[in-house]
Amino acid sequence: MEESEFKPEIIVDFREAFSIKLKLSELGSRVVEKSITPADYVLSENCAVERKTLKDFLRSIYDGRLFEQVERLAKAYEKPILIVEGYTLQGLENVENPKIFWGALARVLAEWGVSVIFTPDERGTALFLYSLAEKLQKESERRVLAKRKPRVYTLREKQLLILQGLPNIGPERAAKLLERFGTLRRVFQASERELLSVEGFGKKIVRQIREILDTKYPGLEEI
Amino acid sequence: MEESEFKPEIIVDFREAFSIKLKLSELGSRVVEKSITPADYVLSENCAVERKTLKDFLRSIYDGRLFEQVERLAKAYEKPILIVEGYTLQGLENVENPKIFWGALARVLAEWGVSVIFTPDERGTALFLYSLAEKLQKESERRVLAKRKPRVYTLREKQLLILQGLPNIGPERAAKLLERFGTLRRVFQASERELLSVEGFGKKIVRQIREILDTKYPGLEEI
DNA sequence: ATAGCCGGGTGGTGA
DNA sequence: TCACCACCCGGCTAT
């Protein structure tokens, strides 16, 4: 018995198959049975798993249950995962309309950002759950740093960002302006003539810029 | 021929299997061949797909290529997806160490947030790619429109918005500046002294504004 | 020095 | 997942 071995804790809905709980236990995780909704397994504070057999998956596409459940799962957890169990060639061949099957998968992924994993059987499901729980919980410490970067802009980025507030100016034209004039202040001093000489700037855009820069505030905006 | 039918555009690395490109075409997408890295398929601005056969997937676990590639994919795209093709029971039975297989999957998901989809063959891959591209691109179309709709800025609002690009300038200070100086151009011409005389502007903020306006581009990036 | 206010970041929620 | 909003904290201004 190694003390150093890490034991992930997995919360399992009490209605889930016994064999999976057993397997998870054997693998070395602490299994906690609870009545949970909307998921079947909770692997970390923000990661939960819904498990469906292939057969149930297919049925639930048609009766709409799939999207309901997936929606609730996605709302409740940052990292929602769907496991489709019993994924075999045989099973797939029974799918009458592959287009609907793959379409549903795509929708789950695109619309709700749910990751989908296919396992052949309960053993595979358990192995995957265990591995994932282990990774998530081990690294939860490390993750503290890996969290959202506050995104601090450099001075250079700020300069570009301001110019992009002008109409029809994106990153590209913003860069052109700064390259040509050197500083923001000089860009804003530029005459219509000077602006026209910059690549990518024509009559129309220059006119708009001038309007914004030189219209008296508050502009007479009434209707 | 329905005009109303939506045609997703899929960018495919030119080295990918011809049969998949053909199938994608048949399904009704516009296939664009390019040399792309690090992905094999690009389905939208922020979604790209790496495709691997099961055999290659297994090999790449051991030689470390998998994690390298997945890392690059995840860094380059918000929604990275890995397709494992040729997923059959037979194939899986050949996996000597299931623990390593599922562990790799868990790692890809936990560490990089990459979704993994298993397809039985190229046909399945193509169907999935097509469905996903359709969903993503339809959705983004909606968003582009949805963005433009609610926000038709008046000239006055645009002027305020530009000033709010400056650090610590919100709606309030922006309005103060325009009231005081009349036009945007005059705001940007203002001296440090003039700025200080505006209510709500102190030493610190004026200093920052000056820095942004007068620093030569490209600013020397701090480390 | 300090009180009050502004800006912007964060977290929760709904779609 | 992403977009939006409401609230809160830290820091700057102004007295």
CSV table of C-alpha atoms (C1' of nucleotides) in Angstrom, one decimal:
chain,number,residue,atom,x,y,z
A,1,MET,CA,0.0,0.0,0.0
A,2,GLU,CA,1.7,3.2,-1.1
A,3,GLU,CA,0.9,6.2,0.9
A,4,SER,CA,2.1,8.4,-1.9
A,5,GLU,CA,-0.6,7.2,-4.3
A,6,PHE,CA,-3.2,9.8,-5.0
A,7,LYS,CA,-6.8,8.9,-4.4
A,8,PRO,CA,-9.2,10.9,-6.5
A,9,GLU,CA,-12.7,11.3,-5.1
A,10,ILE,CA,-15.6,10.7,-7.5
A,11,ILE,CA,-19.2,11.6,-6.7
A,12,VAL,CA,-21.5,9.1,-8.3
A,13,ASP,CA,-25.2,9.3,-8.7
A,14,PHE,CA,-26.6,6.4,-6.7
A,15,ARG,CA,-28.7,5.2,-9.6
A,16,GLU,CA,-25.6,4.4,-11.7
A,17,ALA,CA,-24.5,0.9,-12.5
A,18,PHE,CA,-22.9,-0.9,-9.6
A,19,SER,CA,-20.2,-2.4,-11.7
A,20,ILE,CA,-18.8,1.0,-12.6
A,21,LYS,CA,-18.7,2.0,-8.9
A,22,LEU,CA,-17.0,-1.2,-8.1
A,23,LYS,CA,-14.4,-0.7,-10.9
A,24,LEU,CA,-13.7,2.8,-9.8
A,25,SER,CA,-13.1,1.6,-6.3
A,26,GLU,CA,-10.8,-1.1,-7.5
A,27,LEU,CA,-8.8,1.4,-9.4
A,28,GLY,CA,-8.2,3.3,-6.2
A,29,SER,CA,-10.7,6.1,-6.1
A,30,ARG,CA,-13.0,7.0,-3.2
A,31,VAL,CA,-16.5,6.6,-4.5
A,32,VAL,CA,-19.2,8.8,-2.9
A,33,GLU,CA,-22.7,7.9,-3.7
A,34,LYS,CA,-25.2,10.7,-3.8
A,35,SER,CA,-28.3,11.7,-5.6
A,36,ILE,CA,-27.1,14.3,-8.0
A,37,THR,CA,-28.6,16.2,-10.8
A,38,PRO,CA,-28.3,16.9,-13.6
A,39,ALA,CA,-25.1,14.8,-13.9
A,40,ASP,CA,-24.2,11.2,-13.3
A,41,TYR,CA,-20.7,11.8,-12.1
A,42,VAL,CA,-18.9,14.8,-10.6
A,43,LEU,CA,-15.1,14.7,-10.9
A,44,SER,CA,-14.2,18.1,-9.7
A,45,GLU,CA,-15.9,21.3,-8.7
A,46,ASN,CA,-16.4,22.3,-12.3
A,47,CYS,CA,-16.4,19.1,-14.1
A,48,ALA,CA,-19.3,16.7,-14.4
A,49,VAL,CA,-20.2,13.8,-16.6
A,50,GLU,CA,-23.4,12.5,-18.1
A,51,ARG,CA,-23.2,8.9,-19.2
A,52,LYS,CA,-25.4,7.4,-21.9
A,53,THR,CA,-25.5,4.0,-23.6
A,54,LEU,CA,-25.4,4.3,-27.3
A,55,LYS,CA,-28.9,3.0,-27.5
A,56,ASP,CA,-30.2,5.6,-25.1
A,57,PHE,CA,-28.1,8.3,-26.8
A,58,LEU,CA,-29.9,7.5,-30.1
A,59,ARG,CA,-33.3,7.5,-28.6
A,60,SER,CA,-32.7,10.7,-26.7
A,61,ILE,CA,-31.8,12.4,-29.9
A,62,TYR,CA,-35.2,11.8,-31.3
A,63,ASP,CA,-37.3,12.6,-28.3
A,64,GLY,CA,-35.3,15.7,-27.5
A,65,ARG,CA,-34.1,14.6,-24.1
A,66,LEU,CA,-30.5,14.7,-25.1
A,67,PHE,CA,-30.4,18.4,-25.7
A,68,GLU,CA,-32.4,19.2,-22.6
A,69,GLN,CA,-30.0,17.2,-20.5
A,70,VAL,CA,-26.9,18.5,-22.2
A,71,GLU,CA,-28.2,22.0,-21.7
A,72,ARG,CA,-28.7,21.6,-18.0
A,73,LEU,CA,-25.3,19.9,-17.7
A,74,ALA,CA,-23.6,22.8,-19.5
A,75,LYS,CA,-25.3,25.3,-17.4
A,76,ALA,CA,-24.3,23.7,-14.2
A,77,TYR,CA,-20.7,22.9,-14.9
A,78,GLU,CA,-17.8,24.6,-16.6
A,79,LYS,CA,-16.5,21.4,-18.1
A,80,PRO,CA,-19.4,19.3,-19.1
A,81,ILE,CA,-18.6,15.9,-20.6
A,82,LEU,CA,-20.8,13.3,-22.3
A,83,ILE,CA,-19.8,9.7,-22.3
A,84,VAL,CA,-21.4,7.5,-24.9
A,85,GLU,CA,-21.0,3.9,-23.9
A,86,GLY,CA,-21.3,0.8,-26.0
A,87,TYR,CA,-19.8,2.4,-29.1
A,88,THR,CA,-19.1,-0.4,-31.5
A,89,LEU,CA,-19.2,-0.8,-35.2
A,90,GLN,CA,-22.2,-3.1,-34.7
A,91,GLY,CA,-24.0,-0.4,-32.8
A,92,LEU,CA,-23.1,2.2,-35.3
A,93,GLU,CA,-24.3,0.1,-38.2
A,94,ASN,CA,-27.7,0.1,-36.6
A,95,VAL,CA,-27.9,3.8,-36.9
A,96,GLU,CA,-30.4,4.4,-39.7
A,97,ASN,CA,-29.5,7.9,-40.4
A,98,PRO,CA,-25.8,8.6,-39.8
A,99,LYS,CA,-26.4,12.2,-40.7
A,100,ILE,CA,-28.7,12.7,-37.7
A,101,PHE,CA,-26.3,10.9,-35.4
A,102,TRP,CA,-23.2,13.0,-36.4
A,103,GLY,CA,-25.3,16.1,-36.5
A,104,ALA,CA,-26.4,15.6,-32.9
A,105,LEU,CA,-22.8,15.2,-31.9
A,106,ALA,CA,-21.8,18.3,-33.7
A,107,ARG,CA,-24.6,20.2,-32.1
A,108,VAL,CA,-23.7,19.1,-28.6
A,109,LEU,CA,-20.2,20.2,-29.2
A,110,ALA,CA,-20.9,23.5,-31.0
A,111,GLU,CA,-23.9,24.7,-29.1
A,112,TRP,CA,-22.9,23.8,-25.6
A,113,GLY,CA,-19.2,23.1,-25.7
A,114,VAL,CA,-19.7,19.7,-24.3
A,115,SER,CA,-16.9,17.2,-24.8
A,116,VAL,CA,-17.9,13.8,-26.0
A,117,ILE,CA,-16.1,10.6,-25.2
A,118,PHE,CA,-16.9,7.2,-26.5
A,119,THR,CA,-16.2,4.1,-24.5
A,120,PRO,CA,-16.8,0.5,-25.5
A,121,ASP,CA,-18.1,-0.7,-22.2
A,122,GLU,CA,-18.4,0.0,-18.5
A,123,ARG,CA,-14.8,-1.0,-17.9
A,124,GLY,CA,-13.7,1.7,-20.4
A,125,THR,CA,-16.0,4.2,-18.8
A,126,ALA,CA,-14.6,3.5,-15.4
A,127,LEU,CA,-11.0,3.7,-16.6
A,128,PHE,CA,-11.6,7.0,-18.3
A,129,LEU,CA,-13.5,8.5,-15.3
A,130,TYR,CA,-10.7,7.5,-13.0
A,131,SER,CA,-8.0,8.9,-15.2
A,132,LEU,CA,-9.8,12.2,-15.6
A,133,ALA,CA,-10.6,12.6,-12.0
A,134,GLU,CA,-7.0,11.9,-11.1
A,135,LYS,CA,-5.8,14.5,-13.5
A,136,LEU,CA,-8.3,17.1,-12.6
A,137,GLN,CA,-7.8,16.8,-8.8
A,138,LYS,CA,-4.0,16.4,-8.9
A,139,GLU,CA,-3.7,19.5,-11.0
A,140,SER,CA,-6.2,21.6,-9.2
A,141,GLU,CA,-3.4,23.1,-7.2
A,142,ARG,CA,-1.3,23.8,-10.2
A,143,ARG,CA,-4.4,25.3,-11.9
A,144,VAL,CA,-4.5,28.2,-9.5
A,145,LEU,CA,-2.0,29.9,-11.7
A,146,ALA,CA,-3.3,28.5,-14.9
A,147,LYS,CA,-6.6,30.2,-14.3
A,148,ARG,CA,-7.9,33.1,-16.4
A,149,LYS,CA,-5.2,35.5,-17.4
A,150,PRO,CA,-6.4,39.0,-16.5
A,151,ARG,CA,-5.1,39.9,-19.9
A,152,VAL,CA,-2.9,42.9,-19.4
A,153,TYR,CA,-2.4,45.0,-22.6
A,154,THR,CA,0.9,46.3,-23.5
A,155,LEU,CA,1.2,50.0,-24.3
A,156,ARG,CA,1.5,49.1,-28.0
A,157,GLU,CA,-1.7,47.1,-27.9
A,158,LYS,CA,-3.5,49.9,-26.2
A,159,GLN,CA,-2.5,52.3,-28.9
A,160,LEU,CA,-3.8,50.0,-31.6
A,161,LEU,CA,-7.0,49.4,-29.6
A,162,ILE,CA,-7.8,53.1,-29.5
A,163,LEU,CA,-7.4,53.5,-33.2
A,164,GLN,CA,-9.7,50.6,-33.8
A,165,GLY,CA,-12.5,52.6,-32.3
A,166,LEU,CA,-12.5,54.6,-35.5
A,167,PRO,CA,-15.0,53.5,-38.1
A,168,ASN,CA,-13.7,50.8,-40.5
A,169,ILE,CA,-10.4,50.7,-38.7
A,170,GLY,CA,-9.3,47.2,-37.7
A,171,PRO,CA,-6.0,45.9,-36.5
A,172,GLU,CA,-4.4,46.2,-39.9
A,173,ARG,CA,-5.2,49.8,-40.7
A,174,ALA,CA,-4.5,50.8,-37.1
A,175,ALA,CA,-1.0,49.4,-37.5
A,176,LYS,CA,-0.5,51.1,-40.8
A,177,LEU,CA,-1.4,54.4,-39.2
A,178,LEU,CA,1.0,54.0,-36.3
A,179,GLU,CA,3.8,52.9,-38.6
A,180,ARG,CA,3.3,55.9,-40.8
A,181,PHE,CA,2.9,58.6,-38.1
A,182,GLY,CA,4.9,57.1,-35.2
A,183,THR,CA,2.7,58.3,-32.3
A,184,LEU,CA,-1.0,58.4,-31.6
A,185,ARG,CA,-0.9,62.1,-31.2
A,186,ARG,CA,0.5,62.6,-34.6
A,187,VAL,CA,-2.1,60.3,-36.1
A,188,PHE,CA,-4.8,62.5,-34.7
A,189,GLN,CA,-3.1,65.6,-36.0
A,190,ALA,CA,-2.9,64.2,-39.5
A,191,SER,CA,-4.6,66.1,-42.3
A,192,GLU,CA,-7.0,64.5,-44.7
A,193,ARG,CA,-4.3,64.7,-47.3
A,194,GLU,CA,-1.7,62.9,-45.2
A,195,LEU,CA,-4.2,60.1,-44.3
A,196,LEU,CA,-5.0,59.6,-48.0
A,197,SER,CA,-1.4,58.8,-48.6
A,198,VAL,CA,-1.5,55.8,-46.3
A,199,GLU,CA,-2.0,52.5,-47.9
A,200,GLY,CA,-5.5,51.2,-47.3
A,201,PHE,CA,-7.1,54.6,-46.8
A,202,GLY,CA,-9.3,56.0,-49.4
A,203,LYS,CA,-11.6,59.0,-49.7
A,204,LYS,CA,-14.4,57.4,-47.9
A,205,ILE,CA,-12.6,56.3,-44.8
A,206,VAL,CA,-10.6,59.4,-44.5
A,207,ARG,CA,-13.8,61.4,-44.7
A,208,GLN,CA,-15.4,59.4,-41.9
A,209,ILE,CA,-12.3,59.8,-39.7
A,210,ARG,CA,-12.3,63.5,-40.2
A,211,GLU,CA,-15.9,63.7,-39.3
A,212,ILE,CA,-15.4,62.0,-36.0
A,213,LEU,CA,-12.4,64.0,-35.1
A,214,ASP,CA,-13.8,67.4,-36.0
A,215,THR,CA,-17.5,67.3,-35.2
A,216,LYS,CA,-18.3,69.5,-32.3
A,217,TYR,CA,-19.6,67.7,-29.2
A,218,PRO,CA,-22.4,67.3,-28.5
A,219,GLY,CA,-23.1,66.7,-32.2
A,220,LEU,CA,-26.6,67.7,-33.1
A,221,GLU,CA,-28.0,64.2,-33.1
A,222,GLU,CA,-31.7,64.9,-32.9
A,223,ILE,CA,-33.4,62.2,-35.0
B,1,MET,CA,-31.0,23.3,-56.5
B,2,GLU,CA,-32.0,25.2,-53.5
B,3,GLU,CA,-30.6,28.6,-53.1
B,4,SER,CA,-31.5,28.7,-49.5
B,5,GLU,CA,-29.2,25.8,-48.6
B,6,PHE,CA,-26.3,26.8,-46.5
B,7,LYS,CA,-22.8,25.8,-47.8
B,8,PRO,CA,-20.2,25.7,-45.1
B,9,GLU,CA,-16.6,26.3,-46.1
B,10,ILE,CA,-14.0,23.9,-44.8
B,11,ILE,CA,-10.3,24.5,-45.0
B,12,VAL,CA,-8.5,21.2,-45.4
B,13,ASP,CA,-4.8,20.6,-45.3
B,14,PHE,CA,-3.7,19.5,-48.7
B,15,ARG,CA,-2.1,16.4,-47.3
B,16,GLU,CA,-5.4,15.0,-46.0
B,17,ALA,CA,-7.0,12.0,-47.6
B,18,PHE,CA,-8.7,12.7,-50.9
B,19,SER,CA,-11.7,10.6,-50.1
B,20,ILE,CA,-12.6,12.8,-47.2
B,21,LYS,CA,-12.4,15.9,-49.3
B,22,LEU,CA,-14.5,14.3,-51.9
B,23,LYS,CA,-17.1,13.3,-49.4
B,24,LEU,CA,-17.2,16.8,-47.9
B,25,SER,CA,-17.8,18.1,-51.3
B,26,GLU,CA,-20.6,15.7,-52.0
B,27,LEU,CA,-22.2,16.7,-48.8
B,28,GLY,CA,-22.3,20.2,-50.0
B,29,SER,CA,-19.5,22.1,-48.5
B,30,ARG,CA,-16.9,24.2,-50.2
B,31,VAL,CA,-13.6,22.6,-49.7
B,32,VAL,CA,-10.5,24.8,-49.7
B,33,GLU,CA,-7.2,23.2,-49.8
B,34,LYS,CA,-4.3,24.8,-48.1
B,35,SER,CA,-1.2,24.0,-46.2
B,36,ILE,CA,-2.2,24.6,-42.7
B,37,THR,CA,-0.6,24.0,-39.3
B,38,PRO,CA,-1.0,22.8,-36.7
B,39,ALA,CA,-4.4,21.5,-37.7
B,40,ASP,CA,-5.8,19.3,-40.4
B,41,TYR,CA,-9.1,21.0,-40.8
B,42,VAL,CA,-10.3,24.5,-40.0
B,43,LEU,CA,-14.1,24.8,-39.5
B,44,SER,CA,-14.4,28.3,-38.3
B,45,GLU,CA,-12.2,31.2,-37.0
B,46,ASN,CA,-11.7,29.5,-33.7
B,47,CYS,CA,-12.3,25.9,-34.3
B,48,ALA,CA,-9.8,23.5,-35.8
B,49,VAL,CA,-9.6,19.7,-36.0
B,50,GLU,CA,-6.7,17.3,-35.8
B,51,ARG,CA,-7.4,13.9,-37.3
B,52,LYS,CA,-5.6,10.7,-36.4
B,53,THR,CA,-6.2,7.1,-37.2
B,54,LEU,CA,-6.4,5.0,-34.1
B,55,LYS,CA,-3.2,3.3,-34.9
B,56,ASP,CA,-1.4,6.7,-35.2
B,57,PHE,CA,-3.1,7.9,-32.1
B,58,LEU,CA,-1.7,5.0,-30.1
B,59,ARG,CA,1.8,5.4,-31.5
B,60,SER,CA,1.8,9.1,-30.9
B,61,ILE,CA,0.9,8.6,-27.2
B,62,TYR,CA,4.1,6.7,-26.7
B,63,ASP,CA,6.5,8.9,-28.7
B,64,GLY,CA,5.0,12.0,-27.2
B,65,ARG,CA,3.9,13.5,-30.5
B,66,LEU,CA,0.3,13.5,-29.4
B,67,PHE,CA,0.7,15.9,-26.6
B,68,GLU,CA,2.9,18.2,-28.6
B,69,GLN,CA,0.4,18.4,-31.4
B,70,VAL,CA,-2.5,18.8,-29.0
B,71,GLU,CA,-0.7,21.6,-27.2
B,72,ARG,CA,-0.1,23.5,-30.4
B,73,LEU,CA,-3.6,23.0,-31.5
B,74,ALA,CA,-5.1,24.2,-28.2
B,75,LYS,CA,-2.9,27.3,-28.2
B,76,ALA,CA,-3.9,28.3,-31.7
B,77,TYR,CA,-7.6,27.7,-31.5
B,78,GLU,CA,-10.3,28.2,-28.9
B,79,LYS,CA,-12.2,25.1,-29.8
B,80,PRO,CA,-9.7,22.4,-30.6
B,81,ILE,CA,-11.0,19.0,-31.6
B,82,LEU,CA,-9.3,15.7,-32.0
B,83,ILE,CA,-10.8,13.0,-34.2
B,84,VAL,CA,-9.7,9.5,-33.7
B,85,GLU,CA,-10.7,7.5,-36.8
B,86,GLY,CA,-11.0,3.8,-37.1
B,87,TYR,CA,-12.3,3.2,-33.7
B,88,THR,CA,-13.5,-0.4,-33.6
B,89,LEU,CA,-13.7,-3.0,-30.9
B,90,GLN,CA,-11.0,-4.9,-32.7
B,91,GLY,CA,-8.8,-2.0,-32.7
B,92,LEU,CA,-9.4,-1.4,-29.1
B,93,GLU,CA,-8.7,-4.9,-28.1
B,94,ASN,CA,-5.3,-4.6,-29.6
B,95,VAL,CA,-4.5,-1.9,-27.1
B,96,GLU,CA,-2.2,-3.5,-24.7
B,97,ASN,CA,-2.5,-1.1,-21.9
B,98,PRO,CA,-6.0,0.4,-21.7
B,99,LYS,CA,-5.0,2.4,-18.7
B,100,ILE,CA,-2.5,4.3,-20.8
B,101,PHE,CA,-5.0,4.8,-23.6
B,102,TRP,CA,-7.7,6.3,-21.4
B,103,GLY,CA,-5.2,8.2,-19.4
B,104,ALA,CA,-4.0,9.9,-22.6
B,105,LEU,CA,-7.6,10.7,-23.5
B,106,ALA,CA,-8.2,12.2,-20.0
B,107,ARG,CA,-5.0,14.2,-20.2
B,108,VAL,CA,-5.9,15.7,-23.6
B,109,LEU,CA,-9.2,16.7,-22.2
B,110,ALA,CA,-8.2,17.9,-18.8
B,111,GLU,CA,-5.0,19.6,-19.6
B,112,TRP,CA,-5.9,21.3,-22.9
B,113,GLY,CA,-9.7,21.1,-23.1
B,114,VAL,CA,-9.6,19.3,-26.4
B,115,SER,CA,-12.7,17.4,-27.3
B,116,VAL,CA,-12.2,14.0,-28.7
B,117,ILE,CA,-14.5,12.4,-31.2
B,118,PHE,CA,-14.3,8.8,-32.4
B,119,THR,CA,-15.4,7.9,-35.9
B,120,PRO,CA,-15.4,4.5,-37.5
B,121,ASP,CA,-14.1,5.5,-40.9
B,122,GLU,CA,-13.5,8.4,-43.3
B,123,ARG,CA,-17.2,8.6,-44.1
B,124,GLY,CA,-18.0,9.2,-40.4
B,125,THR,CA,-15.3,11.7,-40.2
B,126,ALA,CA,-16.6,13.6,-43.2
B,127,LEU,CA,-20.1,13.5,-41.9
B,128,PHE,CA,-19.1,14.9,-38.6
B,129,LEU,CA,-16.9,17.6,-40.0
B,130,TYR,CA,-19.6,18.7,-42.3
B,131,SER,CA,-22.3,18.9,-39.5
B,132,LEU,CA,-20.0,20.7,-37.2
B,133,ALA,CA,-18.9,23.2,-39.8
B,134,GLU,CA,-22.5,23.9,-40.7
B,135,LYS,CA,-23.5,24.5,-37.1
B,136,LEU,CA,-20.5,26.7,-36.3
B,137,GLN,CA,-20.8,28.8,-39.4
B,138,LYS,CA,-24.5,29.3,-39.2
B,139,GLU,CA,-24.1,30.3,-35.7
B,140,SER,CA,-21.4,32.8,-36.4
B,141,GLU,CA,-23.4,34.3,-39.1
B,142,ARG,CA,-26.2,34.9,-36.7
B,143,ARG,CA,-23.8,36.5,-34.3
B,144,VAL,CA,-22.3,38.9,-36.8
B,145,LEU,CA,-25.8,40.1,-37.6
B,146,ALA,CA,-26.9,40.1,-34.0
B,147,LYS,CA,-23.9,42.2,-33.1
B,148,ARG,CA,-24.6,44.8,-35.7
B,149,LYS,CA,-28.2,45.1,-35.0
B,150,PRO,CA,-28.5,46.3,-31.5
B,151,ARG,CA,-25.6,48.7,-31.7
B,152,VAL,CA,-25.9,51.4,-34.2
B,153,TYR,CA,-23.7,54.0,-32.7
B,154,THR,CA,-24.3,57.6,-33.3
B,155,LEU,CA,-21.4,59.8,-34.1
B,156,ARG,CA,-21.5,61.2,-30.6
B,157,GLU,CA,-21.3,57.7,-29.1
B,158,LYS,CA,-18.4,56.8,-31.3
B,159,GLN,CA,-16.5,59.8,-30.2
B,160,LEU,CA,-17.0,58.9,-26.6
B,161,LEU,CA,-16.1,55.3,-27.3
B,162,ILE,CA,-12.8,56.2,-28.7
B,163,LEU,CA,-11.8,58.1,-25.6
B,164,GLN,CA,-12.9,55.2,-23.5
B,165,GLY,CA,-10.1,53.2,-25.0
B,166,LEU,CA,-7.7,55.2,-22.9
B,167,PRO,CA,-6.8,53.7,-19.5
B,168,ASN,CA,-9.1,54.8,-16.7
B,169,ILE,CA,-11.3,56.7,-19.0
B,170,GLY,CA,-14.9,55.6,-18.7
B,171,PRO,CA,-18.1,57.2,-20.0
B,172,GLU,CA,-17.9,60.0,-17.4
B,173,ARG,CA,-14.4,61.3,-18.0
B,174,ALA,CA,-14.8,60.8,-21.7
B,175,ALA,CA,-17.8,63.2,-21.7
B,176,LYS,CA,-15.9,65.7,-19.6
B,177,LEU,CA,-13.1,65.8,-22.1
B,178,LEU,CA,-15.4,66.4,-25.0
B,179,GLU,CA,-17.3,69.0,-23.2
B,180,ARG,CA,-14.2,70.8,-22.4
B,181,PHE,CA,-12.4,70.6,-25.7
B,182,GLY,CA,-15.3,70.4,-28.2
B,183,THR,CA,-13.8,67.9,-30.7
B,184,LEU,CA,-11.8,64.8,-30.5
B,185,ARG,CA,-9.0,66.3,-32.4
B,186,ARG,CA,-8.6,69.0,-29.9
B,187,VAL,CA,-8.7,66.5,-27.0
B,188,PHE,CA,-5.8,64.8,-28.6
B,189,GLN,CA,-3.9,68.0,-29.1
B,190,ALA,CA,-4.4,69.0,-25.4
B,191,SER,CA,-1.3,69.6,-23.4
B,192,GLU,CA,-0.7,68.0,-20.0
B,193,ARG,CA,-1.4,71.3,-18.4
B,194,GLU,CA,-4.8,71.6,-20.1
B,195,LEU,CA,-5.8,68.1,-19.2
B,196,LEU,CA,-5.0,68.7,-15.6
B,197,SER,CA,-7.5,71.5,-15.5
B,198,VAL,CA,-10.3,69.2,-16.4
B,199,GLU,CA,-12.4,67.9,-13.5
B,200,GLY,CA,-11.7,64.3,-12.7
B,201,PHE,CA,-8.2,64.4,-14.2
B,202,GLY,CA,-5.2,64.3,-11.9
B,203,LYS,CA,-1.5,63.9,-12.3
B,204,LYS,CA,-1.5,60.1,-12.6
B,205,ILE,CA,-4.1,59.8,-15.3
B,206,VAL,CA,-2.8,62.7,-17.3
B,207,ARG,CA,0.6,61.1,-17.2
B,208,GLN,CA,-0.8,57.8,-18.6
B,209,ILE,CA,-2.6,59.5,-21.4
B,210,ARG,CA,0.4,61.4,-22.4
B,211,GLU,CA,2.4,58.2,-22.5
B,212,ILE,CA,0.0,56.5,-24.8
B,213,LEU,CA,-0.3,59.4,-27.1
B,214,ASP,CA,3.4,60.2,-27.4
B,215,THR,CA,5.2,56.9,-27.2
B,216,LYS,CA,6.8,56.0,-30.5
B,217,TYR,CA,5.4,52.9,-32.2
B,218,PRO,CA,6.3,50.2,-32.0
B,219,GLY,CA,6.8,50.8,-28.3
B,220,LEU,CA,9.8,48.9,-26.8
B,221,GLU,CA,7.9,46.0,-25.4
B,222,GLU,CA,8.6,45.4,-21.8
B,223,ILE,CA,10.2,41.9,-21.8
C,1,DA,C1',-4.9,62.7,5.0
C,2,DT,C1',-9.2,61.1,3.7
C,3,DA,C1',-13.7,60.8,1.7
C,4,DG,C1',-16.0,59.8,-2.3
C,5,DC,C1',-16.2,58.4,-6.7
C,6,DC,C1',-14.8,56.2,-11.0
C,7,DG,C1',-13.3,52.3,-13.8
C,8,DG,C1',-12.7,47.9,-14.6
C,9,DG,C1',-12.5,43.2,-13.1
C,10,DT,C1',-15.2,39.3,-11.3
C,11,DG,C1',-18.8,36.2,-10.7
C,12,DG,C1',-23.3,34.7,-11.5
C,13,DT,C1',-27.0,34.0,-14.9
C,14,DG,C1',-29.5,33.1,-19.0
C,15,DA,C1',-29.5,31.6,-23.8
D,1,DT,C1',-19.6,27.7,-24.2
D,2,DC,C1',-20.4,32.9,-24.6
D,3,DA,C1',-22.5,37.5,-23.7
D,4,DC,C1',-24.5,40.4,-20.5
D,5,DC,C1',-25.2,42.7,-16.2
D,6,DA,C1',-24.8,44.0,-11.4
D,7,DC,C1',-22.0,44.3,-7.8
D,8,DC,C1',-17.5,45.2,-5.4
D,9,DC,C1',-12.8,46.6,-4.7
D,10,DG,C1',-8.8,49.3,-5.3
D,11,DG,C1',-7.0,53.5,-6.4
D,12,DC,C1',-7.2,58.3,-8.0
D,13,DT,C1',-9.0,63.0,-7.2
D,14,DA,C1',-10.2,66.7,-5.0
D,15,DT,C1',-10.8,69.1,-0.7
